[in-house]
PDB file of C-alpha atoms and ligand atoms in Angstrom:
ATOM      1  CA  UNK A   1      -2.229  11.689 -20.746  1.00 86.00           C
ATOM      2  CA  UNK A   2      -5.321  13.586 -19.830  1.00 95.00           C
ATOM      3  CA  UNK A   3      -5.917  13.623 -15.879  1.00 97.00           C
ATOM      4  CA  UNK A   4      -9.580  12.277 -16.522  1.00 97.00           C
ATOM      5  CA  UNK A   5      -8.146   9.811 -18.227  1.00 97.00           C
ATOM      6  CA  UNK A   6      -5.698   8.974 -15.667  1.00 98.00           C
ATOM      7  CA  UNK A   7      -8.078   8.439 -13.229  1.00 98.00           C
ATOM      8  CA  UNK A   8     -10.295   6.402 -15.413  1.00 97.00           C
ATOM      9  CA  UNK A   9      -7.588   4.012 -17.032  1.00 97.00           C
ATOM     10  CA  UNK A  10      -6.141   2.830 -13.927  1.00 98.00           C
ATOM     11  CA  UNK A  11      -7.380  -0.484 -12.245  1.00 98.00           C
ATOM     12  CA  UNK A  12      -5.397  -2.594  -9.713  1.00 98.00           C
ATOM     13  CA  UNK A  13      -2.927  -5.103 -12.485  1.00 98.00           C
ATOM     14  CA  UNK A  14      -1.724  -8.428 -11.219  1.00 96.00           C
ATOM     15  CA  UNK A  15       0.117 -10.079 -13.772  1.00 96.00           C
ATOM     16  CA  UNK A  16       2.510  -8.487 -15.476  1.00 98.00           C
ATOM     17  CA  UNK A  17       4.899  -9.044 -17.960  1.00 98.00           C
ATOM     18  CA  UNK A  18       8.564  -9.535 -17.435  1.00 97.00           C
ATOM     19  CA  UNK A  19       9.848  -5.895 -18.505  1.00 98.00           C
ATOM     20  CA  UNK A  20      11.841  -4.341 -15.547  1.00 98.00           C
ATOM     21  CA  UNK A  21      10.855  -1.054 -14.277  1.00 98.00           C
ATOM     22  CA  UNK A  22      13.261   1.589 -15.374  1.00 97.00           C
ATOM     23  CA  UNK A  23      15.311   2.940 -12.237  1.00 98.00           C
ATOM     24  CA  UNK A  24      15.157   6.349 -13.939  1.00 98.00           C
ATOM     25  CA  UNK A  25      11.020   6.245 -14.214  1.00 98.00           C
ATOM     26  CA  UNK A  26      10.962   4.756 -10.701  1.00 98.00           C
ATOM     27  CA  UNK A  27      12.992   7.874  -9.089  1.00 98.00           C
ATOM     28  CA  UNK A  28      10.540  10.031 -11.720  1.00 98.00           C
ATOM     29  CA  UNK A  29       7.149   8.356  -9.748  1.00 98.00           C
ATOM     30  CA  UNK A  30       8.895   8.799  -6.532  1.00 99.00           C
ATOM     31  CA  UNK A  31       9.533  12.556  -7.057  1.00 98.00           C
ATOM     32  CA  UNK A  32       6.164  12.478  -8.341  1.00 98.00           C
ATOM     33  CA  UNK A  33       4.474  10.672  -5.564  1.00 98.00           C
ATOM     34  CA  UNK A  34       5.990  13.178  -2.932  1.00 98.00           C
ATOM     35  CA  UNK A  35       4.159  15.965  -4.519  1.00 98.00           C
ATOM     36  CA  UNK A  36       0.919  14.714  -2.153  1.00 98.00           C
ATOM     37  CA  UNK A  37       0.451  16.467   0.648  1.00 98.00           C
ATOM     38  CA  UNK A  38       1.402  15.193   4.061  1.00 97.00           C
ATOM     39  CA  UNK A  39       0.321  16.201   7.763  1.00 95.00           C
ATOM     40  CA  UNK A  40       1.959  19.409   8.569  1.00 93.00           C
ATOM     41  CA  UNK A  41       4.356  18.953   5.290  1.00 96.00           C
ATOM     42  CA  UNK A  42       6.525  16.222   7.685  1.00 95.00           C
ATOM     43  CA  UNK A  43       7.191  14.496   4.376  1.00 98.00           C
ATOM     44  CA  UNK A  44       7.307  10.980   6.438  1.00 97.00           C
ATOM     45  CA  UNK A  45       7.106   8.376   3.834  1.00 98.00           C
ATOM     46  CA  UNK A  46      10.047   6.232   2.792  1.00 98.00           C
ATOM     47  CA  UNK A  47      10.276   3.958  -0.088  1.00 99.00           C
ATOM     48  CA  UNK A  48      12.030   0.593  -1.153  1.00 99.00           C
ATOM     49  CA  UNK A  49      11.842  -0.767  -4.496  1.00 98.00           C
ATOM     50  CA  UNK A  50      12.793  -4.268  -4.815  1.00 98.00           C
ATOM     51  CA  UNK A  51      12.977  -6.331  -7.881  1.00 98.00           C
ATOM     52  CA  UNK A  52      15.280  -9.031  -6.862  1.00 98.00           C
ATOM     53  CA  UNK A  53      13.545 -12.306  -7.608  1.00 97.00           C
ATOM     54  CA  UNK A  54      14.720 -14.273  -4.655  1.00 98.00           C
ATOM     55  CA  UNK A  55      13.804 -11.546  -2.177  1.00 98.00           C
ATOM     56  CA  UNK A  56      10.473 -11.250  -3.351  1.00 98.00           C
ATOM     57  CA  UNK A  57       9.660 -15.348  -3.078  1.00 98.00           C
ATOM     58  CA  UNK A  58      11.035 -15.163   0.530  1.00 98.00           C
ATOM     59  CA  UNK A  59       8.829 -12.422   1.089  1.00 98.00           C
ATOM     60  CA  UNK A  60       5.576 -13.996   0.027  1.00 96.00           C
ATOM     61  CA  UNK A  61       6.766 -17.318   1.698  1.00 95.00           C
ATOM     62  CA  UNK A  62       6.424 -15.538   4.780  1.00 96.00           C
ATOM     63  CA  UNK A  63       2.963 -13.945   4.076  1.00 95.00           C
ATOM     64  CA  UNK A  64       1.540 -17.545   2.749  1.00 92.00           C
ATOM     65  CA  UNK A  65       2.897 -19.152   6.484  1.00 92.00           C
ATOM     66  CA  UNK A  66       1.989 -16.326   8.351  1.00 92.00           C
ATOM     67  CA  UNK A  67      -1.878 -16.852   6.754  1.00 89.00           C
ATOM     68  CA  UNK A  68      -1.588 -20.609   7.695  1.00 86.00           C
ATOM     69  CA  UNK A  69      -0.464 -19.615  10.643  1.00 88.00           C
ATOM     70  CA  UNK A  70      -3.660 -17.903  11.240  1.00 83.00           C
ATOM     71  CA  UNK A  71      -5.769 -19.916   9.962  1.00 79.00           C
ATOM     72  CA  UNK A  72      -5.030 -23.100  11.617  1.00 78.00           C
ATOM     73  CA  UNK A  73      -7.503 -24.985  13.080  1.00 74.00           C
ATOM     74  CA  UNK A  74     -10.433 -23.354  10.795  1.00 73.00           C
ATOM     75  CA  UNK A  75     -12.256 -25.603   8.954  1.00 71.00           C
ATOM     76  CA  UNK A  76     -10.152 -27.666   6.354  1.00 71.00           C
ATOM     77  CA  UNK A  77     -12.466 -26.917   3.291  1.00 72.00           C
ATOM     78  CA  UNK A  78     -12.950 -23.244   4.379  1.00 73.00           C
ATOM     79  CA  UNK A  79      -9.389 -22.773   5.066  1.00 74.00           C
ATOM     80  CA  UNK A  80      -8.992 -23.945   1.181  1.00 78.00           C
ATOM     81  CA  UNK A  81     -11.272 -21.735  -0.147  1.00 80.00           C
ATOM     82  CA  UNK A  82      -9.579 -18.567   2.158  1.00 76.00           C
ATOM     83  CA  UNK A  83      -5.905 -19.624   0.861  1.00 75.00           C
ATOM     84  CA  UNK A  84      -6.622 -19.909  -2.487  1.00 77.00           C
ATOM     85  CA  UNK A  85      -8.159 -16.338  -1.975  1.00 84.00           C
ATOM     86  CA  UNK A  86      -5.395 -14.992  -0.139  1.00 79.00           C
ATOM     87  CA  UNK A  87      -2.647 -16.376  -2.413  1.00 73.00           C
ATOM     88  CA  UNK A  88      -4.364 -14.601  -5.437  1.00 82.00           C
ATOM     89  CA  UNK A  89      -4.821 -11.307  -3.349  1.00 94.00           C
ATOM     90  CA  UNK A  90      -1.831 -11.452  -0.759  1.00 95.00           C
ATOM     91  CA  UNK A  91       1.393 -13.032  -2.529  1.00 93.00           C
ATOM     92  CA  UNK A  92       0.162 -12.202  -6.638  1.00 95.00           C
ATOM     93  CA  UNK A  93       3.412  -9.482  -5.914  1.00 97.00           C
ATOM     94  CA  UNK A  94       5.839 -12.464  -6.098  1.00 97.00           C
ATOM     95  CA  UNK A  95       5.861 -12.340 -10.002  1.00 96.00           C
ATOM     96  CA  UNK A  96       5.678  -8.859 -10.099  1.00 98.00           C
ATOM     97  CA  UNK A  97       9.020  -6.575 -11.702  1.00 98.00           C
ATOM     98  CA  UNK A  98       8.646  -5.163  -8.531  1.00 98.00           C
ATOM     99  CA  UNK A  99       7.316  -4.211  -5.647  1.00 98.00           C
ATOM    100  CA  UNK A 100       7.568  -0.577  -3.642  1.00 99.00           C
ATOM    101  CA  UNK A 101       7.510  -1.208   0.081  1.00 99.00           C
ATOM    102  CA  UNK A 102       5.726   1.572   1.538  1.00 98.00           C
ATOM    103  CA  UNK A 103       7.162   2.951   4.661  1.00 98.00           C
ATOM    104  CA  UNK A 104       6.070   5.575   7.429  1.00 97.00           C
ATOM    105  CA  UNK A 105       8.438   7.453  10.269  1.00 94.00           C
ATOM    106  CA  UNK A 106       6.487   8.604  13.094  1.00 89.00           C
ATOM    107  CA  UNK A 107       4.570  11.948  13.237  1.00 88.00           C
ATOM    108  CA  UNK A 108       5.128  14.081  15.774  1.00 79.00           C
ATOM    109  CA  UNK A 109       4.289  17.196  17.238  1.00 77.00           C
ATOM    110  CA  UNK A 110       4.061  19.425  19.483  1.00 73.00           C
ATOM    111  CA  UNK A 111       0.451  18.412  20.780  1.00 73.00           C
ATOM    112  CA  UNK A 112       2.026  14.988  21.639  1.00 73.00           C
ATOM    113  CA  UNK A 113       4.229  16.455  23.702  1.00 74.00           C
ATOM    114  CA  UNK A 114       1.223  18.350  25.867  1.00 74.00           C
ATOM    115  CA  UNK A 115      -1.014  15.606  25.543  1.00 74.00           C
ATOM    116  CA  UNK A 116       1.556  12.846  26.823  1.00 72.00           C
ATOM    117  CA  UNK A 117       1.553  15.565  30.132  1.00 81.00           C
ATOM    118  CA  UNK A 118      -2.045  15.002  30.226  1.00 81.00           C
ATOM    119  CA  UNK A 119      -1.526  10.921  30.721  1.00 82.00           C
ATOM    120  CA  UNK A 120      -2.290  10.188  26.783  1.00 82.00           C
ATOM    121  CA  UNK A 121      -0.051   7.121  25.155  1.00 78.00           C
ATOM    122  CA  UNK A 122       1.356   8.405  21.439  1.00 74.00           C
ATOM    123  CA  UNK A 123      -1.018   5.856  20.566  1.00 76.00           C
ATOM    124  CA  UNK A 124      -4.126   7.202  21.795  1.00 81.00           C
ATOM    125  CA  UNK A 125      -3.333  10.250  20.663  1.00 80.00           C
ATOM    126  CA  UNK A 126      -2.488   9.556  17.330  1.00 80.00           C
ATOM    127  CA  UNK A 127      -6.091   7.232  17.440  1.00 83.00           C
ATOM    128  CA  UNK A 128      -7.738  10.650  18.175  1.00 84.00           C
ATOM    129  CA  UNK A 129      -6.435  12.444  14.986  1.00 85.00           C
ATOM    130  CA  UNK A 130      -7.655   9.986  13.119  1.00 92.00           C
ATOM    131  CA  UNK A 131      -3.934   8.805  12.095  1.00 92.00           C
ATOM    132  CA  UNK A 132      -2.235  11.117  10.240  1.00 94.00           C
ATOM    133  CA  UNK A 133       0.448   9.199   9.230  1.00 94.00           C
ATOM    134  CA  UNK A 134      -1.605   6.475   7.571  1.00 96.00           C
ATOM    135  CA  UNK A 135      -3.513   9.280   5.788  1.00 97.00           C
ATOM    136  CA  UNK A 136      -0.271  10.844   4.356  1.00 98.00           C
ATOM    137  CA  UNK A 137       1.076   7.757   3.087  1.00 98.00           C
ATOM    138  CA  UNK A 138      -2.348   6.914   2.014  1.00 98.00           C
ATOM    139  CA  UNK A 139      -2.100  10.402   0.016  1.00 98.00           C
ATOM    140  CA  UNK A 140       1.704   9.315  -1.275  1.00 99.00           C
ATOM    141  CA  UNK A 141       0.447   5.881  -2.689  1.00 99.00           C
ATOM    142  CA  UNK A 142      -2.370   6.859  -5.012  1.00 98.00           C
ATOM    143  CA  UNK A 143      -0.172   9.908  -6.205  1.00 98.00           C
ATOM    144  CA  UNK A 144       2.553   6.913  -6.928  1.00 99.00           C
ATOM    145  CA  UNK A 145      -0.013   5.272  -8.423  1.00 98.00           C
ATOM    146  CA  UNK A 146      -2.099   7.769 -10.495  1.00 98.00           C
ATOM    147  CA  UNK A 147       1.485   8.692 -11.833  1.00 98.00           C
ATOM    148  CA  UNK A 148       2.653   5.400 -12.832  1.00 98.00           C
ATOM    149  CA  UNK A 149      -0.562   5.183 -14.775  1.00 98.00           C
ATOM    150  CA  UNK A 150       0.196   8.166 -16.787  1.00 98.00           C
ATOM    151  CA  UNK A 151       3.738   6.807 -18.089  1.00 98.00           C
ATOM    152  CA  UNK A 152       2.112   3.241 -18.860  1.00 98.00           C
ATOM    153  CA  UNK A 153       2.968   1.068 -16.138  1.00 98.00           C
ATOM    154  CA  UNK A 154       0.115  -0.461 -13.477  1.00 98.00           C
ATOM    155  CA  UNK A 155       0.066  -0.748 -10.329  1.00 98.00           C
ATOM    156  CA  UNK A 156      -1.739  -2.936  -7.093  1.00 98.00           C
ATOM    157  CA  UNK A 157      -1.672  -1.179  -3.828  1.00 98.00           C
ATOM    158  CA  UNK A 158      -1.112  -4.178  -1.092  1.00 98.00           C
ATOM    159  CA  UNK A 159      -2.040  -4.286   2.339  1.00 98.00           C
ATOM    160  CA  UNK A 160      -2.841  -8.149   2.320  1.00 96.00           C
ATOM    161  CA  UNK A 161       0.446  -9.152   2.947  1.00 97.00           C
ATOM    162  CA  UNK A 162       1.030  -6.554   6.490  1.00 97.00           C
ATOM    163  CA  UNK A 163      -0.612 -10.120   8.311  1.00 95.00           C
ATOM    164  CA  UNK A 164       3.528 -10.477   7.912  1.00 97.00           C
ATOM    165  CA  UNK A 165       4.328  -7.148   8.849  1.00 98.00           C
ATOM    166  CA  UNK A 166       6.988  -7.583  11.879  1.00 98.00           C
ATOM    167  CA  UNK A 167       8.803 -10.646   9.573  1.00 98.00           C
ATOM    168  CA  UNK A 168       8.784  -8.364   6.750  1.00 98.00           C
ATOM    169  CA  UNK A 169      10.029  -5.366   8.339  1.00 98.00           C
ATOM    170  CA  UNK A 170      12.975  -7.364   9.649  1.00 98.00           C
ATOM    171  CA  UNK A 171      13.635  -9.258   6.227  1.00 98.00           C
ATOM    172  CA  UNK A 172      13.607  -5.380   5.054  1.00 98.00           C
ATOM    173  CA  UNK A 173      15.747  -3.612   7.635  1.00 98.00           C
ATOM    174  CA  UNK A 174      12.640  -1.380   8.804  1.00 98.00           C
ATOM    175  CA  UNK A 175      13.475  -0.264  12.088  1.00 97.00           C
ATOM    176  CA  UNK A 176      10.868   1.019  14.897  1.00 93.00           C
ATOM    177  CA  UNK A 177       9.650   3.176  14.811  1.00 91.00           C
ATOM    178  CA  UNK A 178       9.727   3.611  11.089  1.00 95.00           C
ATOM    179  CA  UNK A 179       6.454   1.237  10.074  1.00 96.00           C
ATOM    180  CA  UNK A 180       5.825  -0.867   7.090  1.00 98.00           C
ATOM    181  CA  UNK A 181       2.293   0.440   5.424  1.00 98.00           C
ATOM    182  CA  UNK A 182       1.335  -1.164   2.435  1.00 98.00           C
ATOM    183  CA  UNK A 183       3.325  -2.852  -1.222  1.00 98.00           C
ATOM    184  CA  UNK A 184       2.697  -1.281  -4.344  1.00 99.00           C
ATOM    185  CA  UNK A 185       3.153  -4.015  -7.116  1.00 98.00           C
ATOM    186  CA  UNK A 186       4.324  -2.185 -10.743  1.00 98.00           C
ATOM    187  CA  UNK A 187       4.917  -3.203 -13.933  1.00 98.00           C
ATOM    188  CA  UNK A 188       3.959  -3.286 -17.541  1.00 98.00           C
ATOM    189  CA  UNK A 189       0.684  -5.285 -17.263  1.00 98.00           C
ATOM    190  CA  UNK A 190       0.040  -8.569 -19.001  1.00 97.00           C
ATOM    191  CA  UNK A 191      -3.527  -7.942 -18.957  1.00 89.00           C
ATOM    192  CA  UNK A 192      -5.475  -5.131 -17.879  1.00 94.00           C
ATOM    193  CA  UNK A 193      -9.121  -5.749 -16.118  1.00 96.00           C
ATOM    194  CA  UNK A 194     -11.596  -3.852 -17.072  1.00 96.00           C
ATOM    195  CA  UNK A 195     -12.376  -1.228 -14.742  1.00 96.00           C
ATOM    196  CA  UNK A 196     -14.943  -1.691 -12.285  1.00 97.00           C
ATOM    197  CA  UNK A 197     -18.234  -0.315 -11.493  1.00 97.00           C
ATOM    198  CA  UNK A 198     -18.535   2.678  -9.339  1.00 97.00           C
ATOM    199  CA  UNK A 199     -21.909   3.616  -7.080  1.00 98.00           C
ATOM    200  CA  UNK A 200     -23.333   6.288  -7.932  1.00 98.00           C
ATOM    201  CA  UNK A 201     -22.703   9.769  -6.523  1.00 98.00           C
ATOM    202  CA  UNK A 202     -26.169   9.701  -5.240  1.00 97.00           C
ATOM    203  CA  UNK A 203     -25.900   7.004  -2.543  1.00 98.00           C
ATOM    204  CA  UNK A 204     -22.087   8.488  -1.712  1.00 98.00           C
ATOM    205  CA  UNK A 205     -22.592  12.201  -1.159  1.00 98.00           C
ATOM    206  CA  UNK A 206     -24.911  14.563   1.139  1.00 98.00           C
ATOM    207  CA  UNK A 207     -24.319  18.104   0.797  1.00 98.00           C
ATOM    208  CA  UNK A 208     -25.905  20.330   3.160  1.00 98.00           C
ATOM    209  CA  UNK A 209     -26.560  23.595   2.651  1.00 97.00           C
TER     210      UNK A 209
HETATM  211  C1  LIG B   1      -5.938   0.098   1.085  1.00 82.57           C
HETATM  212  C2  LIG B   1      -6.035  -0.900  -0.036  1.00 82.57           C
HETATM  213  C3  LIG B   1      -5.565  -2.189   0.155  1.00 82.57           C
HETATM  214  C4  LIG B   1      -5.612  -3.123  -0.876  1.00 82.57           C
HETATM  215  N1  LIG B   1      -5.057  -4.369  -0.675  1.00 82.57           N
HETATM  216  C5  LIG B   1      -5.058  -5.255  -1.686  1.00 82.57           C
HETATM  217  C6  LIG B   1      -4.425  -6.522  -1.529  1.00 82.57           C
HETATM  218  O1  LIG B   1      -3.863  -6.847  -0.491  1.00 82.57           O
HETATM  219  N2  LIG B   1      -4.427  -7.364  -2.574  1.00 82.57           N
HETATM  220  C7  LIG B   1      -5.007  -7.056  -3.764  1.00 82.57           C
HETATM  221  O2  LIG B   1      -4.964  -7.882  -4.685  1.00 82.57           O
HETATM  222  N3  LIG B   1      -5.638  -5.854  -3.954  1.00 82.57           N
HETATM  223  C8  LIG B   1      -5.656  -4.951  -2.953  1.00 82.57           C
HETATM  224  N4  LIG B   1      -6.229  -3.706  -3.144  1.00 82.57           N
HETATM  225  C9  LIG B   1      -6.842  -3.376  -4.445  1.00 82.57           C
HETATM  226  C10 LIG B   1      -8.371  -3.393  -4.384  1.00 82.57           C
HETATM  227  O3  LIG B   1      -8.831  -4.725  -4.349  1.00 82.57           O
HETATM  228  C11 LIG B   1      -8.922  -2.633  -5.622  1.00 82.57           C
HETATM  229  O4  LIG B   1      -8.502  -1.298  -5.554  1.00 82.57           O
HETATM  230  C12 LIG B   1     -10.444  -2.674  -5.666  1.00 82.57           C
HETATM  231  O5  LIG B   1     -10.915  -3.971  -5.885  1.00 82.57           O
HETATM  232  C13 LIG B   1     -11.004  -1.750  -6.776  1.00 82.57           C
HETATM  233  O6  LIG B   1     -10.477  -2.140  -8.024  1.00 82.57           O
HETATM  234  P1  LIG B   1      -9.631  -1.144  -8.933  1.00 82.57           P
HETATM  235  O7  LIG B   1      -8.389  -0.749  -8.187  1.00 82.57           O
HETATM  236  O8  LIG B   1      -9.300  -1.946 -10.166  1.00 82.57           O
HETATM  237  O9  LIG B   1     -10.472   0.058  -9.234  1.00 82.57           O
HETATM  238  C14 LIG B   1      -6.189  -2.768  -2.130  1.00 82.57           C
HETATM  239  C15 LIG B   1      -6.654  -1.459  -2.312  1.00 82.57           C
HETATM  240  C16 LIG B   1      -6.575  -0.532  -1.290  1.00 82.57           C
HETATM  241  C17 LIG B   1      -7.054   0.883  -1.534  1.00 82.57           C
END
């Protein structure tokens, strides 16, 4: 497919039809999806790919508690209104062929190290760069996704259901300080939105010269 294209036919799918995704085009989008570029080429993204059926209901029983969990005690009717929202938005990946947990190790280097002599937590100092490691995997996911659009399958990048994160690192066997980032739902979809509206460039973009 033409990279214009591409970039213009995907939109974030969430219904799909039942067709699994192919192990060999998942290791293809993978390979693919590691071609991004990553803070000083650490590489620091891991993937899981689950399509087991049972997993995947446990998984978005623990997002839908963990959001009632939350939102207890807000208003009944609002609290309606912000589940039926959040169900849609947060646990949609629950009838999905499957879903690609989206995993970061640490980044580390060698300015950590001086900084940490300085009094800095890892923390602070990875708040001053502005996160790398979110950025890479950031950089990983739309690659994964741009690339699943180009050999017909669609995709919804997730971060809804990280309310769960700790329970659904631990249902997942993600082990600090490896970090669970965001789901990627794929599949063939069911029905594709139409895309949406951009701003224009205009209100986005200063140059100066
Ligand atoms: C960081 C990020 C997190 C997102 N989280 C969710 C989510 O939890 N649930 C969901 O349904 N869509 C999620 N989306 C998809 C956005 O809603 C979608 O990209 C946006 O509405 C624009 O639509 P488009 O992708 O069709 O162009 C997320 C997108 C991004 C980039």
């Amino acid at each position: 497919m033409e990279f214009t294209d591409v970039l213009k036919n995907r939109v974030s799918v969430r219904k799909f039809t039942n067709e699994k995704v192919d192990e060999n085009n998942l290791r293809l989008l993978i390979e693919q999806a590691m071609l991004a570029p990553s803070v000083a080429n650490s590489q620091l993204w891991k993937f899981i790919a689950i399509s087991n059926s049972d997993l995947l209901a446990r998984m978005s029983e623990m997002v839908i508690a963990k959001y009632d969990e939350l939102l207890e005690g807000s208003q009944a009717e609002m609290k309606a209104r912000i589940l039926e929202r959040i169900k849609l938005f947060s646990s949609f990946f629950v009838d999905s062929p499957m879903v690609i947990a989206c995993i970061s190790e640490p980044y580390e280097s060698v300015i950590d190290e001086l900084a940490q002599q300085t009094g800095y937590s890892s923390e602070e100092i990875n708040q001053f760069r502005n996160h790398p490691n979110i950025q890479t995997m950031g950089a990983a996911i739309q690659t994964l996704m741009l690339a699943a659009e180009n050999i017909g399958y669609s995709t919804c990048w997730l971060t809804g259901p990280m309310v769960a994160k700790s329970e659904l690192e631990e249902v997942l066997e993600i082990h600090h300080p490896d970090s669970l980032i965001a789901f990627v739902a794929i599949g063939k979809a069911a029905a594709k939105p139409s895309p949406k509206e951009r701003k224009p460039v205009e209100e986005k973009l200063r140059i100066i010269r």
